[in-house]
Short mmCIF file of C-alpha atoms in Angstrom, two decimals:
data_model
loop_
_atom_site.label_atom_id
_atom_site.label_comp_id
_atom_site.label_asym_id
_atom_site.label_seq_id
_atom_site.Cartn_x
_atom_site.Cartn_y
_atom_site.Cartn_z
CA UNK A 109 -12.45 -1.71 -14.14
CA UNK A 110 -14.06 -4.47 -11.83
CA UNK A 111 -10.34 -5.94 -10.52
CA UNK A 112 -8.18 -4.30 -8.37
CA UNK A 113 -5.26 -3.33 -10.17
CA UNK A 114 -1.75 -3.06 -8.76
CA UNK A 115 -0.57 0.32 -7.92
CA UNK A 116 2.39 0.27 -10.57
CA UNK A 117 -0.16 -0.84 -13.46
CA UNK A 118 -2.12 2.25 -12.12
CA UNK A 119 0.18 4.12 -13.12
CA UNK A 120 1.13 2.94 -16.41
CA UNK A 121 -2.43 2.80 -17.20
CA UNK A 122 -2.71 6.52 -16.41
CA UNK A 123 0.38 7.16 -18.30
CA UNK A 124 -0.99 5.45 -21.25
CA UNK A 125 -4.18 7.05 -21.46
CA UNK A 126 -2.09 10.45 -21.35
CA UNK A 127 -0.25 10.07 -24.64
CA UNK A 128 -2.94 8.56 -26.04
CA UNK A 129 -4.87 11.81 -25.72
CA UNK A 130 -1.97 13.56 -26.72
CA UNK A 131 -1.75 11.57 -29.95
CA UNK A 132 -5.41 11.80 -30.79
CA UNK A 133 -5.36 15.81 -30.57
CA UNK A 134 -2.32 15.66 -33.14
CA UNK A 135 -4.57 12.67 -34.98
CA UNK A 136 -7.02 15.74 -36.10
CA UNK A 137 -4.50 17.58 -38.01
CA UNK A 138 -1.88 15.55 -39.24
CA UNK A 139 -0.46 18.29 -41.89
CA UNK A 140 0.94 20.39 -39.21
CA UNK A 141 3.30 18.43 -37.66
CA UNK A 142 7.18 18.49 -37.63
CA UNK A 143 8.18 15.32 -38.77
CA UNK A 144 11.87 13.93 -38.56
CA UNK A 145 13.83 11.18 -40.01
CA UNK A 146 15.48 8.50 -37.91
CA UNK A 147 16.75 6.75 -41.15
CA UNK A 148 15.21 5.13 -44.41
CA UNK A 149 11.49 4.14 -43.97
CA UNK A 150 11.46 5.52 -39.85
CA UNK A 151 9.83 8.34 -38.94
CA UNK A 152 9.96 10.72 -35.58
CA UNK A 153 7.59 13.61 -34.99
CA UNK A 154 6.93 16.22 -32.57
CA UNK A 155 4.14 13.46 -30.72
CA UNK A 156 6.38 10.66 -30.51
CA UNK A 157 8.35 12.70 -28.57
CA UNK A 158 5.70 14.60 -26.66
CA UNK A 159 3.93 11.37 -25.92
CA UNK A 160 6.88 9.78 -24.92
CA UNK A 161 7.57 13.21 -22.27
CA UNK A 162 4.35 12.80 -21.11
CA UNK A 163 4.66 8.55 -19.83
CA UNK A 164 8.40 9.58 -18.37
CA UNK A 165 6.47 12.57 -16.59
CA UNK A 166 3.82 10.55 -15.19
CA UNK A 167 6.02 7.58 -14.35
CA UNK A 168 9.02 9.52 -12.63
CA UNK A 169 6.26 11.49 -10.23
CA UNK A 170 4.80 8.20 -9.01
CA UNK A 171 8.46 6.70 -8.67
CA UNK A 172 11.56 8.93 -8.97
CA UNK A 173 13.81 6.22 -8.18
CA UNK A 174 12.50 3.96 -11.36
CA UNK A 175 14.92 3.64 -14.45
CA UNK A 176 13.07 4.96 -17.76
CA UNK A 177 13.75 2.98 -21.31
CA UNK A 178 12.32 4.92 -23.68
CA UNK A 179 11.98 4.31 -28.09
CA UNK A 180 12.94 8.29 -28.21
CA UNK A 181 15.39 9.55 -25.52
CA UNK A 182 16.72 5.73 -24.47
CA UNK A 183 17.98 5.89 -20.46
CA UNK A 184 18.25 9.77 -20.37
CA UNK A 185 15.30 10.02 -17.64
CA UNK A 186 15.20 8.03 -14.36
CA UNK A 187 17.54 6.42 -12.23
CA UNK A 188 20.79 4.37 -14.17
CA UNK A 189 20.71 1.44 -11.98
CA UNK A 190 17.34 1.05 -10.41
CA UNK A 191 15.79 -2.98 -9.89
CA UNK A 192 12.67 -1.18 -11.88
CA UNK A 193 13.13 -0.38 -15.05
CA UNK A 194 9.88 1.11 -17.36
CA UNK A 195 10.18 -0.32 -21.24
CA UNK A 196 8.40 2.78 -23.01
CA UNK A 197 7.37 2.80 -26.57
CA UNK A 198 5.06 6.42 -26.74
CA UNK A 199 3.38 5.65 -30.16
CA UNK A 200 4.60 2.24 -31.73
CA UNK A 201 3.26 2.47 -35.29
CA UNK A 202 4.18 6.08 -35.94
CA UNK A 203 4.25 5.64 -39.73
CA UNK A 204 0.32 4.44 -40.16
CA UNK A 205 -0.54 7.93 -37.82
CA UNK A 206 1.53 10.01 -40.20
CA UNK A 207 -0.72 8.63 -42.92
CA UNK A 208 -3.70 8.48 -40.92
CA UNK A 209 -4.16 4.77 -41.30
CA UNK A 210 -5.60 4.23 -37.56
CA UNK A 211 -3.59 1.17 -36.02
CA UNK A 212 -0.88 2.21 -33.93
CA UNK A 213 -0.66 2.24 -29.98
CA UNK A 214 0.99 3.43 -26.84
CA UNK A 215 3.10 0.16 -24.61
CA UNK A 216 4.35 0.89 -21.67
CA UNK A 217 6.29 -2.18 -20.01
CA UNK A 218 7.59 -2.37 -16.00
CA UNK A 219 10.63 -4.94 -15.74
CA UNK A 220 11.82 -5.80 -11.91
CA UNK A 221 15.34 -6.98 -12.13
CA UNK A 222 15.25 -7.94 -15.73
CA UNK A 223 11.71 -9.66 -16.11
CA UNK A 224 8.45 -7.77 -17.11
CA UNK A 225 6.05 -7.58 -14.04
CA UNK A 226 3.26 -4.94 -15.20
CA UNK A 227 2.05 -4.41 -19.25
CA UNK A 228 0.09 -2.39 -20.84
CA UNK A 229 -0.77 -1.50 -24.71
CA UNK A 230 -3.62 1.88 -25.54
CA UNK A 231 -4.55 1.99 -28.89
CA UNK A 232 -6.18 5.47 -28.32
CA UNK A 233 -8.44 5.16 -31.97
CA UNK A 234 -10.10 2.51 -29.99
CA UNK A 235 -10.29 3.11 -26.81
CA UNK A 236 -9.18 -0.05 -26.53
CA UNK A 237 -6.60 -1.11 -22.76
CA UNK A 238 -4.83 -4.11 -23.06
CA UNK A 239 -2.99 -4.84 -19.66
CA UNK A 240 -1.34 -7.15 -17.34
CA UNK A 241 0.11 -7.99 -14.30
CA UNK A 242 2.67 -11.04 -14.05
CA UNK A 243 0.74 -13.86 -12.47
CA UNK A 244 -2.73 -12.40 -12.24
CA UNK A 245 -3.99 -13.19 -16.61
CA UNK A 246 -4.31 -10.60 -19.12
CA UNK A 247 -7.27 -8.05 -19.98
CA UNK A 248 -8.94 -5.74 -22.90
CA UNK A 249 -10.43 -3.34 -21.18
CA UNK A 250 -12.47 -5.72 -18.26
CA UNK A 251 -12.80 -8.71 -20.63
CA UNK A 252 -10.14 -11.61 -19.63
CA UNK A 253 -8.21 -12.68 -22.86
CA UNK A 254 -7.32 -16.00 -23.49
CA UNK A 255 -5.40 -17.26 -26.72
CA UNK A 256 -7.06 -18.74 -29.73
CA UNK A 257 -8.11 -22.53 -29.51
CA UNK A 258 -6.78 -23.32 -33.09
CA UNK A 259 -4.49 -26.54 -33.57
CA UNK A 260 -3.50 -26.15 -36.57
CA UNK A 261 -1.16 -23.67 -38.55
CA UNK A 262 -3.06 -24.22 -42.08
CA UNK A 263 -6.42 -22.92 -40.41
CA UNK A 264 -4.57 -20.53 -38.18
CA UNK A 265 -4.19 -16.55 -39.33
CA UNK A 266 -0.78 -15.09 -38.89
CA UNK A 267 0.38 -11.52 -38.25
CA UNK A 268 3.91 -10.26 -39.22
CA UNK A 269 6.27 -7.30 -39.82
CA UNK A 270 7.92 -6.35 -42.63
CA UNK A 271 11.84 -5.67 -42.20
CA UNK A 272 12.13 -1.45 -42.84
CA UNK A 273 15.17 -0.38 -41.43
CA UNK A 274 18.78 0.02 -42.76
CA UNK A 275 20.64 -3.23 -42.02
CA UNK A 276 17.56 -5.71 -42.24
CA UNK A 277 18.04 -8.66 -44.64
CA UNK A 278 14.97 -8.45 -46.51
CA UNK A 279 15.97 -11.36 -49.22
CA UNK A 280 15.81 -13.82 -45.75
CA UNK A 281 12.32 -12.38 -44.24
CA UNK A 282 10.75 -13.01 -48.02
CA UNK A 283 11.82 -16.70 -47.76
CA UNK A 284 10.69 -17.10 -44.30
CA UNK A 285 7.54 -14.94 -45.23
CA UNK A 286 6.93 -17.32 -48.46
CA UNK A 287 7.55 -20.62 -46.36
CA UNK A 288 4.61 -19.79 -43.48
CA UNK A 289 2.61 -18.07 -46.34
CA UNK A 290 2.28 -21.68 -47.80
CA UNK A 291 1.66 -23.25 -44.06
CA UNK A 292 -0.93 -20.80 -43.05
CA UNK A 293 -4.84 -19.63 -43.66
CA UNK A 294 -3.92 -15.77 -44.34
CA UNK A 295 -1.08 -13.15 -43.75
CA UNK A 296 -1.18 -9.82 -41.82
CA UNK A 297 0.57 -6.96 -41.33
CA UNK A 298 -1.03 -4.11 -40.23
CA UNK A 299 2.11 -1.99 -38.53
CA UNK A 300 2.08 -2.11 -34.96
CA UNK A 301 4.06 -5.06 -33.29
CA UNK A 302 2.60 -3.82 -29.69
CA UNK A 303 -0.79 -4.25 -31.18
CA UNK A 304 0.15 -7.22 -33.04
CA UNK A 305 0.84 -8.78 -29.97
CA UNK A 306 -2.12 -8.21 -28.52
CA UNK A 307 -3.88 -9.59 -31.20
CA UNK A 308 -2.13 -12.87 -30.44
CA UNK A 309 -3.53 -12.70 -26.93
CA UNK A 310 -6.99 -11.93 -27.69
CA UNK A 311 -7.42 -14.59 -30.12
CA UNK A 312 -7.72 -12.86 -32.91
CA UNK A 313 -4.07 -13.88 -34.52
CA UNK A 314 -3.13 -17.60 -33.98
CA UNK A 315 0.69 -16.52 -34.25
CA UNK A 316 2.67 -13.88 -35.06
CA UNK A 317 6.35 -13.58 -36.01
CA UNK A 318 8.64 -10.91 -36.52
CA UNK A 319 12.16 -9.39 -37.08
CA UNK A 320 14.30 -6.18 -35.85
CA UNK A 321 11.81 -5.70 -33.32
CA UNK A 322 13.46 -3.38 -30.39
CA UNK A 323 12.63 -4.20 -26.65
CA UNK A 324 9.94 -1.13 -25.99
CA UNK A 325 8.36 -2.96 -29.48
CA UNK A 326 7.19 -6.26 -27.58
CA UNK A 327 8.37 -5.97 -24.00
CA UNK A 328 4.40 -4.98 -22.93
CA UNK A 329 2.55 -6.89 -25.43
CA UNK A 330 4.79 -10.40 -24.78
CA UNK A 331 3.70 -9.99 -20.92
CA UNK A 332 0.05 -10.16 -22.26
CA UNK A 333 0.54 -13.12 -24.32
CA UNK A 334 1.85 -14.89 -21.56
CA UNK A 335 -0.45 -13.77 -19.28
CA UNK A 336 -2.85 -14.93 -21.83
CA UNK A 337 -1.91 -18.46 -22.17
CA UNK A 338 0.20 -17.61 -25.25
CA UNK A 339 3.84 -18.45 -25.54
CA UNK A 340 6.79 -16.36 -26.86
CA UNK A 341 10.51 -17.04 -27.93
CA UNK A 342 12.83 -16.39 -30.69
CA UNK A 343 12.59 -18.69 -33.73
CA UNK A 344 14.37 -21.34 -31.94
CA UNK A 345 11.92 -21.58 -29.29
CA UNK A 346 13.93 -20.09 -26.76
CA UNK A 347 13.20 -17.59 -24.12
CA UNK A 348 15.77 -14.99 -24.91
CA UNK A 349 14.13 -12.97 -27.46
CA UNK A 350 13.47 -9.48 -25.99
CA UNK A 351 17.12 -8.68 -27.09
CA UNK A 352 17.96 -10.92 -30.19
CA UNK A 353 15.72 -8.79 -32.70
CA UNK A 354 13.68 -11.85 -33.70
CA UNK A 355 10.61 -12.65 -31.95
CA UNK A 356 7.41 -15.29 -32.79
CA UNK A 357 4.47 -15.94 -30.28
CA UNK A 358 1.12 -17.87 -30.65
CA UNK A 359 -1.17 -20.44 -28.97
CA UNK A 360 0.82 -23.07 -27.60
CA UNK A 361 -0.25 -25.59 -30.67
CA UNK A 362 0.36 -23.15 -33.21
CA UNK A 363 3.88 -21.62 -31.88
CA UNK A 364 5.60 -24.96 -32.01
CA UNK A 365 4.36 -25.65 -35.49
CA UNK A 366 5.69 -22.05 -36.04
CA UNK A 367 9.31 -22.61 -34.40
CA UNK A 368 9.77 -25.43 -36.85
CA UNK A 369 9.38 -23.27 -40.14
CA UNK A 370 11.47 -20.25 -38.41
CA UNK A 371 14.12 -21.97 -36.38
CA UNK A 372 16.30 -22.40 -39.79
CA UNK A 373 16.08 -18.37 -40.23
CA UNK A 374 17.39 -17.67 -36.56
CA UNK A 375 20.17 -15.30 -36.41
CA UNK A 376 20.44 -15.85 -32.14
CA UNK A 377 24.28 -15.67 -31.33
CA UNK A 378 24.11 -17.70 -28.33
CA UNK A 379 27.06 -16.61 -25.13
CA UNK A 380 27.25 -17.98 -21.43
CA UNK A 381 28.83 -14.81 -20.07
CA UNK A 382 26.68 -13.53 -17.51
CA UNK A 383 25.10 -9.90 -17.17
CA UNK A 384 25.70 -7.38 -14.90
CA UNK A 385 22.85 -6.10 -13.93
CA UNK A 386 18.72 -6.15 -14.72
CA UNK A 387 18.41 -4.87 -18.03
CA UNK A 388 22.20 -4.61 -18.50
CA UNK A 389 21.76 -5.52 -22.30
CA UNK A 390 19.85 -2.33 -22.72
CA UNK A 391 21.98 -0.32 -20.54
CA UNK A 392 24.96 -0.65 -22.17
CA UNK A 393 23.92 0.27 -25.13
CA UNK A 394 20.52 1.94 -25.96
CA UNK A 395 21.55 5.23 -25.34
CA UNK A 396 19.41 6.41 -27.49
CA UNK A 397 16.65 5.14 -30.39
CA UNK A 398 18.71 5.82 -33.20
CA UNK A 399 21.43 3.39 -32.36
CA UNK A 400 22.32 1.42 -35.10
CA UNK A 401 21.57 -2.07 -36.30
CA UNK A 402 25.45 -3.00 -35.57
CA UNK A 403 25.32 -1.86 -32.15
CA UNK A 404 21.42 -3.48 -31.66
CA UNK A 405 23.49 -6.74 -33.25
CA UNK A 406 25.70 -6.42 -30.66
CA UNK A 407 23.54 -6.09 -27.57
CA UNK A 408 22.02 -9.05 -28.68
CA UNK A 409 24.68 -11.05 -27.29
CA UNK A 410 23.98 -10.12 -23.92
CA UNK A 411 23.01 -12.94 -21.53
CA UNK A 412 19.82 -14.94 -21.90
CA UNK A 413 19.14 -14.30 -17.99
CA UNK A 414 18.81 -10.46 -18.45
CA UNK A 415 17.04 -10.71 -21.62
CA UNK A 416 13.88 -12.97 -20.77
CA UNK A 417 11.53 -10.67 -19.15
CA UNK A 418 8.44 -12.13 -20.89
CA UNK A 419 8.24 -15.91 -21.28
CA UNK A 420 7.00 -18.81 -19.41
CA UNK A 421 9.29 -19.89 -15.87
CA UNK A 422 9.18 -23.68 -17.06
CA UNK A 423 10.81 -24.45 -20.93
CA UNK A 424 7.39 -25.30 -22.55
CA UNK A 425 9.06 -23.05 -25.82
CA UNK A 426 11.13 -26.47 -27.23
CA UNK A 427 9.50 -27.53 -30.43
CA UNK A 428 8.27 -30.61 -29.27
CA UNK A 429 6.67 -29.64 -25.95
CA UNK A 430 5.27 -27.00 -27.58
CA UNK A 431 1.53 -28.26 -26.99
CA UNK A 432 1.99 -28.00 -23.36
CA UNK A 433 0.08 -26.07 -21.21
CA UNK A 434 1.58 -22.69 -20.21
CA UNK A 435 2.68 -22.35 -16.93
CA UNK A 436 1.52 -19.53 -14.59
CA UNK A 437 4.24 -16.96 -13.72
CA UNK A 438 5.16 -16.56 -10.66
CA UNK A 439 4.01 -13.31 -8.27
CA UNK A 440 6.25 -10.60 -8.55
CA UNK A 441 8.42 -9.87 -5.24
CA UNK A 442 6.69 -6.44 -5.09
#
């Protein structure tokens, strides 16, 4: 890589590139692995977990003192109230590598008192390193990314998830899903929000939109869209999404067309109490990833100040400034 990288994206890079050598040595024989249940439609195996082991492993040696976040083992690893908190997802599409279907990905997120400072997304079938540091633009591998150009959401192509897990309203992501169907050039879903996001930032979606999404699920890839000239918010247009299990991103043009379908379909409960501490919505909480969709519901009520690690400084995400141009993030007090 031609830039010089900061030392804490060094590190998540080589963390990264860890599991996803760990994943593509299980990836060549798929019939042996133990594979658990985490409830209807979600899958655990033995590499989530290893994967997962070997991030915390490589993260905790470079910083003991850091606070871990992890899909598998939630806040069990690393310090409880450390400023630095990693956002780990070990494979993020674990369902298309238990079938072989080759889209899934490693994301590995650093948040500094509650806002996302260093990102980074391996999809190990690729090769391909999406990364970013706050301030300093987003990258696959050493080509800069920059969102699409498109203005308009009937020529733009849109990626989405479908709802899975107990507790999701289905019937209200199929109207949603039919209403931007209509708006839109095409529909994809390929099974891999961290990827999906990344596909936002290098052009290749216009938008993308999802719901039930937990915070290791976009915490890295929202940093690159950002850092990409993208923009990101819940379906209001609002900042606070990382926590409120309903996210949408795009080009600039294209998100504010897409915050006008969605904002109808936002479940956001909005609250003015103030949080504790960074992260505090996922501290008291995420124990582990098996929590359930009531107790998710609930941390989504946490304050919008903890809960916007991703997103633009200025509010560019209102519907009708929505064709602004991003603003840069600010350099993190590192």
């Amino acid at each position: 890589m031609s830039q010089a990288l900061h030392p804490m994206l060094n590190i998540a890079i080589k963390a990264a590139r860890t599991a996803g050598s760990i994943i593509n040595r299980a990836a060549l024989d798929l019939e042996v692995l133990k594979i658990g249940s985490k409830g209807p439609n979600d899958y655990v195996s033995e590499v989530d977990r290893a994967a997962e082991e070997a991030i915390i492993n490589t993260v905790l040696e470079a910083y003991p003192g850091h606070g871990i976040l992890a899909e598998e083992s939630g806040r069990a690893h690393g310090a409880k109230h450390s400023d630095y908190v990693w956002i780990i997802d070990p494979l993020d599409g674990t369902t298309n590598f238990l079938h072989g279907f080759p889209v899934y990905a490693v994301s590995i997120a650093l948040a500094y008192r509650g806002q996302v400072q260093q990102a980074v997304v391996y999809d190990p079938t690729r090769n391909d390193l999406f990364y970013a540091s706050k301030g300093r633009g987003a990258f696959l591998n050493d080509r800069r990314l920059r969102v699409s150009k498109r203005t308009r959401l009937s020529d733009s192509l849109i990626g989405t998830g479908f709802p899975f897990r107990k507790g999701d309203n289905f019937k209200r992501y199929v109207k949603m899903f039919e209403e931007l169907m209509a708006s839109c050039a095409g529909l994809r879903r390929p099974g891999a929000a961290a990827l999906d996001l990344c596909y936002v930032a290098a052009g290749y979606y216009d938008g993308f939109f999802e719901t039930g999404l937990n915070p290791w699920d976009a915490a890295a890839g929202a940093l690159i869209i950002t850092e990409a000239g993208g923009l990101v918010g819940n379906f209001t247009g609002e900042s606070d999404f990382l926590y409120q299990r309903e996210i949408v991103a795009g080009n600039p043009k294209v998100y504010g067309q897409m915050v006008q379908i969605l904002a109808p379909y936002t479940r956001v409960i909005k609250e003015d109490a103030p949080a504790e501490g960074p992260l505090s919505a996922a501290a008291a909480g995420l124990a582990a990833a098996d929590a359930t969709a009531t107790v998710l519901a609930a941390e989504s009520k946490a304050a919008p100040a903890a809960a916007a690690p991703a997103t633009p400084a200025k509010k560019a995400v209102r519907i009708r400034k929505a064709a602004a141009a991003t603003p840069e993030g600010d350099d993190a007090p590192m």
